[in-house]
Coordinates of C-alpha atoms in Angstrom, one line a residue:
M8 CA -4.9 -38.7 -3.5
G9 CA -4.7 -37.2 0.2
L10 CA -7.7 -35.0 1.3
L11 CA -10.9 -35.2 -0.3
V12 CA -14.5 -33.9 0.0
T13 CA -16.7 -36.9 0.4
D14 CA -20.1 -35.5 1.1
V15 CA -21.8 -32.0 0.9
S16 CA -24.9 -31.2 2.6
L17 CA -27.1 -28.1 2.1
R18 CA -30.2 -27.0 4.3
D19 CA -32.2 -24.0 3.3
F20 CA -29.5 -22.8 1.1
R21 CA -30.0 -20.6 -1.9
N22 CA -32.6 -22.5 -3.8
F23 CA -32.3 -25.8 -1.9
E24 CA -34.5 -26.8 0.9
R25 CA -32.5 -30.0 1.2
L26 CA -29.6 -31.5 -1.0
D27 CA -27.3 -34.4 0.2
L28 CA -24.6 -35.0 -2.3
T29 CA -21.5 -37.5 -2.3
L30 CA -18.8 -36.6 -4.2
A31 CA -16.5 -38.9 -6.2
P32 CA -12.8 -39.0 -5.6
Q33 CA -11.9 -38.0 -8.9
V34 CA -14.6 -36.3 -11.2
T35 CA -18.3 -35.4 -10.3
V36 CA -20.2 -34.0 -13.0
L37 CA -23.2 -32.1 -12.3
V38 CA -25.5 -31.8 -15.1
G39 CA -28.9 -30.2 -15.8
P40 CA -30.6 -27.0 -17.2
N41 CA -29.9 -23.4 -15.9
A42 CA -31.3 -22.3 -12.7
V43 CA -31.6 -25.6 -10.8
G44 CA -28.6 -25.1 -8.6
K45 CA -25.6 -26.6 -10.0
T46 CA -23.6 -23.4 -9.3
N47 CA -25.1 -23.0 -5.8
T48 CA -23.4 -26.5 -5.1
V49 CA -20.4 -25.4 -6.4
E50 CA -20.5 -22.3 -4.3
A51 CA -21.3 -24.3 -1.3
V52 CA -18.2 -26.2 -1.7
Q53 CA -16.0 -23.2 -2.2
L54 CA -17.4 -21.7 0.9
L55 CA -16.3 -24.8 2.9
T56 CA -12.8 -24.9 1.5
S57 CA -11.8 -21.4 0.8
G58 CA -14.0 -19.6 3.3
A59 CA -15.4 -17.2 0.6
S60 CA -17.6 -17.2 -2.5
F61 CA -16.9 -16.0 -5.9
R62 CA -20.1 -14.3 -5.9
R63 CA -19.4 -12.1 -3.0
P64 CA -23.1 -12.6 -1.5
A65 CA -24.7 -10.7 1.4
P66 CA -25.4 -13.5 4.0
S67 CA -29.1 -13.0 3.5
Q68 CA -28.7 -14.0 0.0
L69 CA -27.5 -17.4 0.8
V70 CA -30.7 -18.3 2.8
R71 CA -33.6 -19.9 0.9
D72 CA -36.5 -17.6 0.5
G73 CA -39.1 -18.3 3.5
A74 CA -36.3 -19.7 5.7
E75 CA -34.8 -18.0 8.9
S76 CA -31.1 -19.5 8.4
A77 CA -29.2 -22.0 6.3
R78 CA -26.6 -24.5 6.7
I79 CA -23.8 -26.3 4.9
D80 CA -21.7 -29.1 5.7
A81 CA -18.8 -30.9 4.3
R82 CA -17.0 -34.0 5.3
I83 CA -13.2 -34.2 4.4
V84 CA -11.5 -37.4 4.6
G85 CA -7.8 -38.6 3.8
D86 CA -4.5 -39.3 5.6
G87 CA -6.4 -40.9 8.5
R88 CA -8.5 -38.0 9.3
V89 CA -12.0 -37.2 9.1
I90 CA -12.8 -33.4 9.5
D91 CA -16.2 -31.9 9.2
H92 CA -16.5 -28.2 7.9
R93 CA -19.8 -26.4 8.6
C94 CA -21.1 -22.9 7.7
D95 CA -24.3 -21.4 9.6
V96 CA -25.8 -18.5 7.7
T97 CA -28.4 -16.1 9.1
G98 CA -29.7 -12.9 7.3
T99 CA -26.9 -11.1 9.2
G100 CA -24.0 -13.3 9.2
R101 CA -22.0 -16.4 8.7
R102 CA -20.3 -18.6 11.1
F103 CA -17.9 -21.4 10.4
S104 CA -16.9 -24.3 12.2
R105 CA -14.2 -27.3 12.0
N106 CA -15.2 -30.5 13.8
G107 CA -17.5 -28.4 16.0
K108 CA -15.4 -25.9 17.0
R109 CA -15.8 -22.4 15.7
C110 CA -13.2 -20.8 13.5
R111 CA -12.8 -17.8 11.1
A112 CA -13.6 -17.9 7.4
V113 CA -9.7 -17.5 6.6
D114 CA -8.9 -20.6 8.6
M115 CA -11.1 -22.9 6.3
P116 CA -8.4 -23.6 3.9
E117 CA -6.1 -24.8 6.5
T118 CA -7.8 -28.2 5.8
L119 CA -8.2 -28.2 2.0
V120 CA -8.2 -25.5 -0.9
S121 CA -10.1 -25.1 -4.0
V122 CA -9.5 -23.4 -7.2
L123 CA -12.8 -22.2 -9.2
F124 CA -12.9 -21.3 -12.8
S125 CA -16.1 -19.7 -13.8
P126 CA -17.2 -17.8 -17.0
D127 CA -16.6 -14.3 -15.1
D128 CA -13.0 -15.4 -14.9
L129 CA -12.7 -15.5 -18.8
A130 CA -12.6 -11.7 -18.7
L131 CA -9.8 -11.4 -16.4
V132 CA -7.2 -10.3 -18.8
K133 CA -9.0 -7.4 -20.3
R134 CA -10.5 -6.2 -17.1
G135 CA -9.3 -3.7 -14.7
A136 CA -6.1 -4.0 -12.5
S137 CA -8.3 -4.7 -9.3
V138 CA -9.5 -7.9 -10.8
R139 CA -6.2 -9.5 -11.3
R140 CA -4.8 -8.2 -7.8
D141 CA -7.9 -9.8 -6.2
E142 CA -7.3 -13.1 -8.3
L143 CA -3.8 -13.4 -7.1
D144 CA -4.8 -12.4 -3.4
F145 CA -7.5 -14.9 -3.2
F146 CA -5.1 -17.6 -4.3
A147 CA -2.6 -16.4 -1.8
R148 CA -4.9 -16.0 1.1
Q149 CA -5.4 -20.2 0.9
V150 CA -1.9 -21.1 0.3
S151 CA -0.1 -18.9 2.3
V152 CA -0.7 -18.8 6.3
G153 CA -0.9 -15.3 7.4
Y154 CA -1.2 -13.8 4.0
A155 CA -5.0 -12.6 4.9
R156 CA -3.7 -10.8 8.2
V157 CA -1.0 -9.1 6.4
L158 CA -3.4 -8.1 3.6
A159 CA -6.1 -6.9 5.8
E160 CA -3.7 -4.9 8.0
Y161 CA -2.4 -3.3 4.9
Q162 CA -5.7 -2.3 3.7
R163 CA -6.6 -0.8 7.0
A164 CA -3.5 1.5 7.2
V165 CA -4.1 2.5 3.6
E166 CA -7.9 3.5 4.5
Q167 CA -6.6 5.3 7.7
R168 CA -4.1 7.3 5.7
N169 CA -6.7 8.1 3.1
R170 CA -9.0 9.5 5.8
L171 CA -6.2 11.9 6.7
L172 CA -5.7 12.9 3.4
H173 CA -9.3 13.8 3.2
E174 CA -9.2 16.4 6.2
E175 CA -9.2 19.9 5.3
H176 CA -5.9 20.8 7.1
V177 CA -3.7 17.5 6.9
D178 CA -1.3 17.2 10.1
L179 CA 2.0 16.5 8.2
S180 CA 3.6 14.9 11.3
L181 CA 0.5 12.4 11.6
L182 CA 0.7 11.8 7.7
D183 CA 4.5 11.0 8.3
A184 CA 3.5 8.3 11.0
W185 CA 0.9 6.9 8.6
D186 CA 3.6 6.7 5.7
A187 CA 5.8 4.4 8.1
S188 CA 2.7 2.2 9.0
V189 CA 1.8 1.9 5.1
A190 CA 5.1 1.2 4.1
L191 CA 5.9 -1.4 6.6
G192 CA 2.6 -3.4 5.9
G193 CA 2.9 -2.9 2.1
A194 CA 6.4 -4.1 2.0
T195 CA 5.5 -7.1 4.0
L196 CA 2.5 -7.6 1.8
L197 CA 4.7 -7.0 -1.4
A198 CA 7.4 -9.5 -0.5
A199 CA 5.0 -12.1 -0.2
R200 CA 3.3 -11.4 -3.2
L201 CA 6.3 -11.3 -5.4
R202 CA 7.3 -14.6 -3.8
L203 CA 4.5 -16.4 -4.8
F204 CA 4.0 -14.6 -7.9
S205 CA 7.4 -15.7 -9.2
R206 CA 6.6 -19.5 -8.7
L207 CA 3.1 -18.8 -10.4
A208 CA 4.2 -17.1 -13.4
E209 CA 6.7 -19.8 -14.4
K210 CA 3.9 -22.3 -14.3
V211 CA 1.5 -20.1 -16.1
A212 CA 3.8 -19.5 -19.0
R213 CA 4.6 -23.4 -19.3
A214 CA 0.7 -24.3 -19.3
Y215 CA -0.1 -21.7 -21.9
G216 CA 2.6 -22.9 -24.2
A217 CA 1.1 -26.5 -23.7
I218 CA -2.4 -25.2 -24.7
A219 CA -1.5 -22.8 -27.4
G220 CA 0.9 -25.0 -29.4
G221 CA 4.0 -23.4 -28.3
E222 CA 3.1 -19.8 -28.4
E223 CA 5.1 -17.8 -25.9
L224 CA 3.4 -16.2 -22.9
S225 CA 5.3 -13.9 -20.5
C226 CA 3.8 -12.9 -16.9
S227 CA 5.1 -9.9 -14.9
Y228 CA 4.1 -8.1 -11.7
V229 CA 3.8 -4.5 -12.4
C230 CA 4.8 -3.0 -9.2
T231 CA 3.9 1.0 -8.8
L232 CA 7.0 1.3 -6.5
G233 CA 9.3 0.8 -9.6
E234 CA 11.0 -1.7 -11.4
G235 CA 13.5 -4.6 -10.4
L236 CA 12.3 -5.4 -6.9
S237 CA 11.5 -8.8 -7.2
E238 CA 14.5 -10.2 -5.5
A239 CA 14.1 -7.3 -2.9
G240 CA 13.9 -8.1 1.0
R241 CA 11.1 -6.4 3.3
E242 CA 13.4 -3.9 4.5
E243 CA 14.7 -2.8 1.4
L244 CA 10.9 -2.7 -0.2
C245 CA 10.1 -0.8 3.0
E246 CA 12.8 2.0 2.4
V247 CA 11.8 2.1 -1.4
F248 CA 7.9 2.6 -0.5
L249 CA 8.8 5.3 2.2
D250 CA 10.7 7.3 -0.8
R251 CA 7.7 6.8 -3.3
L252 CA 5.2 8.0 -0.5
A253 CA 7.5 11.0 -0.2
S254 CA 7.7 11.7 -3.9
S255 CA 4.0 11.3 -4.4
R256 CA 2.7 13.2 -1.3
A257 CA 1.9 16.2 -3.5
E258 CA -0.1 14.2 -5.6
D259 CA -1.8 12.1 -2.7
L260 CA -2.8 15.5 -1.1
R261 CA -4.3 16.8 -4.4
R262 CA -6.1 13.4 -5.0
Q263 CA -6.7 12.7 -1.5
Q264 CA -5.8 9.1 -1.7
T265 CA -2.7 7.0 -1.6
C266 CA -1.7 6.5 -5.2
V267 CA 1.0 4.2 -4.9
G268 CA 1.5 0.7 -3.2
P269 CA 0.5 -2.9 -3.6
H270 CA -3.3 -1.9 -3.6
R271 CA -2.5 -0.2 -7.1
D272 CA -0.1 -2.8 -8.7
D273 CA -1.2 -5.0 -11.6
V274 CA -0.3 -8.3 -13.6
S275 CA 0.7 -8.1 -17.2
F276 CA 0.4 -10.6 -19.6
V277 CA 2.3 -10.8 -23.0
V278 CA 1.7 -12.9 -25.8
G279 CA 4.1 -13.2 -28.8
G280 CA 5.7 -9.7 -27.6
R281 CA 2.5 -7.9 -27.4
D282 CA 0.2 -7.0 -24.4
A283 CA -2.5 -9.6 -24.2
R284 CA -5.1 -6.8 -22.7
A285 CA -4.9 -4.7 -25.7
F286 CA -3.8 -7.1 -28.7
A287 CA -4.8 -10.8 -28.0
S288 CA -7.5 -12.3 -29.4
Q289 CA -10.4 -13.7 -27.3
G290 CA -9.2 -17.0 -27.6
Q291 CA -5.7 -16.2 -26.6
Q292 CA -7.0 -14.2 -23.6
R293 CA -9.0 -17.3 -22.6
S294 CA -6.0 -19.5 -22.9
V295 CA -4.3 -17.3 -20.6
V296 CA -7.0 -17.6 -18.0
L297 CA -7.1 -21.3 -18.3
A298 CA -3.4 -21.4 -18.0
L299 CA -3.4 -19.3 -14.7
K300 CA -6.0 -21.8 -13.5
M301 CA -4.0 -24.9 -14.0
A302 CA -0.7 -23.3 -12.8
E303 CA -2.7 -22.3 -9.4
V304 CA -3.9 -26.1 -9.1
E305 CA -0.1 -27.3 -9.5
L306 CA 1.3 -24.4 -7.4
A307 CA -1.3 -25.3 -4.5
G308 CA -0.5 -29.0 -4.6
E309 CA 3.1 -28.1 -4.3
I310 CA 3.2 -25.6 -1.6
L311 CA 0.6 -27.5 0.5
G312 CA 1.5 -31.3 -0.3
N313 CA -2.3 -31.8 -1.1
M314 CA -4.3 -31.2 -4.6
P315 CA -6.8 -28.9 -4.3
V316 CA -10.6 -29.2 -5.3
L317 CA -11.0 -28.1 -8.8
L318 CA -14.4 -26.3 -9.5
L319 CA -15.2 -25.9 -13.1
D320 CA -18.4 -24.0 -13.2
D321 CA -20.1 -24.3 -16.8
V322 CA -16.8 -23.1 -18.4
M323 CA -16.8 -25.7 -21.0
S324 CA -19.5 -24.0 -22.9
E325 CA -17.5 -20.9 -23.4
L326 CA -14.3 -22.7 -24.5
D327 CA -13.7 -23.7 -28.0
G328 CA -13.0 -27.2 -29.1
A329 CA -9.1 -26.9 -28.5
R330 CA -9.0 -25.1 -25.3
R331 CA -12.0 -27.6 -24.1
E332 CA -9.8 -30.5 -24.9
A333 CA -7.0 -29.0 -22.9
A334 CA -9.3 -28.3 -19.7
V335 CA -10.5 -31.9 -19.9
S336 CA -7.0 -33.3 -20.2
F337 CA -5.9 -31.2 -17.2
V338 CA -8.9 -32.8 -15.3
G339 CA -7.7 -36.2 -16.1
R340 CA -4.2 -35.7 -14.4
G341 CA -6.2 -36.9 -11.0
M342 CA -7.2 -34.0 -8.8
Q343 CA -10.7 -34.0 -7.3
T344 CA -12.9 -31.9 -9.5
V345 CA -16.5 -30.9 -9.5
I346 CA -17.8 -29.7 -13.1
T347 CA -21.1 -28.3 -13.8
T348 CA -22.7 -28.2 -17.3
T349 CA -25.9 -28.3 -19.3
N350 CA -24.5 -30.7 -21.8
L351 CA -22.4 -33.8 -21.4
G352 CA -21.4 -33.8 -25.0
Y353 CA -18.7 -31.4 -24.0
F354 CA -16.8 -34.2 -22.7
S355 CA -15.2 -37.4 -23.9
A356 CA -16.4 -40.6 -23.3
E357 CA -13.4 -41.6 -21.4
L358 CA -14.0 -38.9 -18.9
L359 CA -17.6 -39.7 -18.4
D360 CA -16.9 -43.5 -18.0
G361 CA -14.7 -42.5 -15.0
A362 CA -16.8 -39.8 -13.5
K363 CA -19.8 -39.8 -11.2
V364 CA -22.6 -38.1 -13.2
V365 CA -25.3 -36.5 -11.1
E366 CA -28.5 -35.2 -12.7
F367 CA -30.0 -31.8 -11.7
G368 CA -33.7 -31.5 -12.8
E369 CA -36.2 -28.6 -12.8
R370 CA -36.9 -27.2 -9.4

């Protein structure tokens, strides 16, 4: 099965004074009432694989009340290797390490990545564009070496250009220079996004068709630079971006912000020829998100040569019977999976027979 997380250890993390947990190679089910730490455990696994938490907490929120610091560890084993990931947390920051050697948060996925599906994700289709961009970027940072750096550099360039646009008397020659920097960084980012999205969209559509009984879904990347750029290279994208910045300069100056670029792009889902955000039922929207997560798992495995850890945090209670069955069937394909739930009745006897079930009690 390639690399797997075998052991997770928490010290003064969130609500835990101490937790030592051994994960099964396939399915581990964490069952118990709400507010006993199941989601906190999933968060710890995500931190030690992706280098980030879906909750986006301040460091102080990760430290148990009354403690000065927290520590989480994970042992990752496979392919003849044993790799220890660690995160030390204080009230002011987090420090990651791999086999005792300090590393950056963005370096953590180089060993093993994770895909998380939580109830918050179910609103992805109907929420604002930034949520869909963030989903794509979070996935890309894990599976594409250098993507995090490219994204950060572009964001810094946009921030600097926006600062200039806020000045009372804007130096237009300096604005030209920032246009060039934003266009180059944005073209690099956009080229990487488009390459990844083209592979992901195909898999999302196929997974949705399987979930929704053959109903058709199409996914498209909505680019503020214009249409027909999916096959464009970085140089062409840079030229197009410069032209768009020039044509939108008056608007940018009026609004004091950069109005075009990858930071304003979106992802569109169309079900049966109609925009899913506006016209799809809640069930259809949830099927889209489930299909997206399935596609991320599949594509991550293709790109990296190792299946990611799938983290399902209390989503079964939010899905109807058909979609729950689709999720359980997908879990059965063999990737390592950690599931949290309040009710084992959501799962088939077949899945539970082959799973490790860990009961979380009142704390």
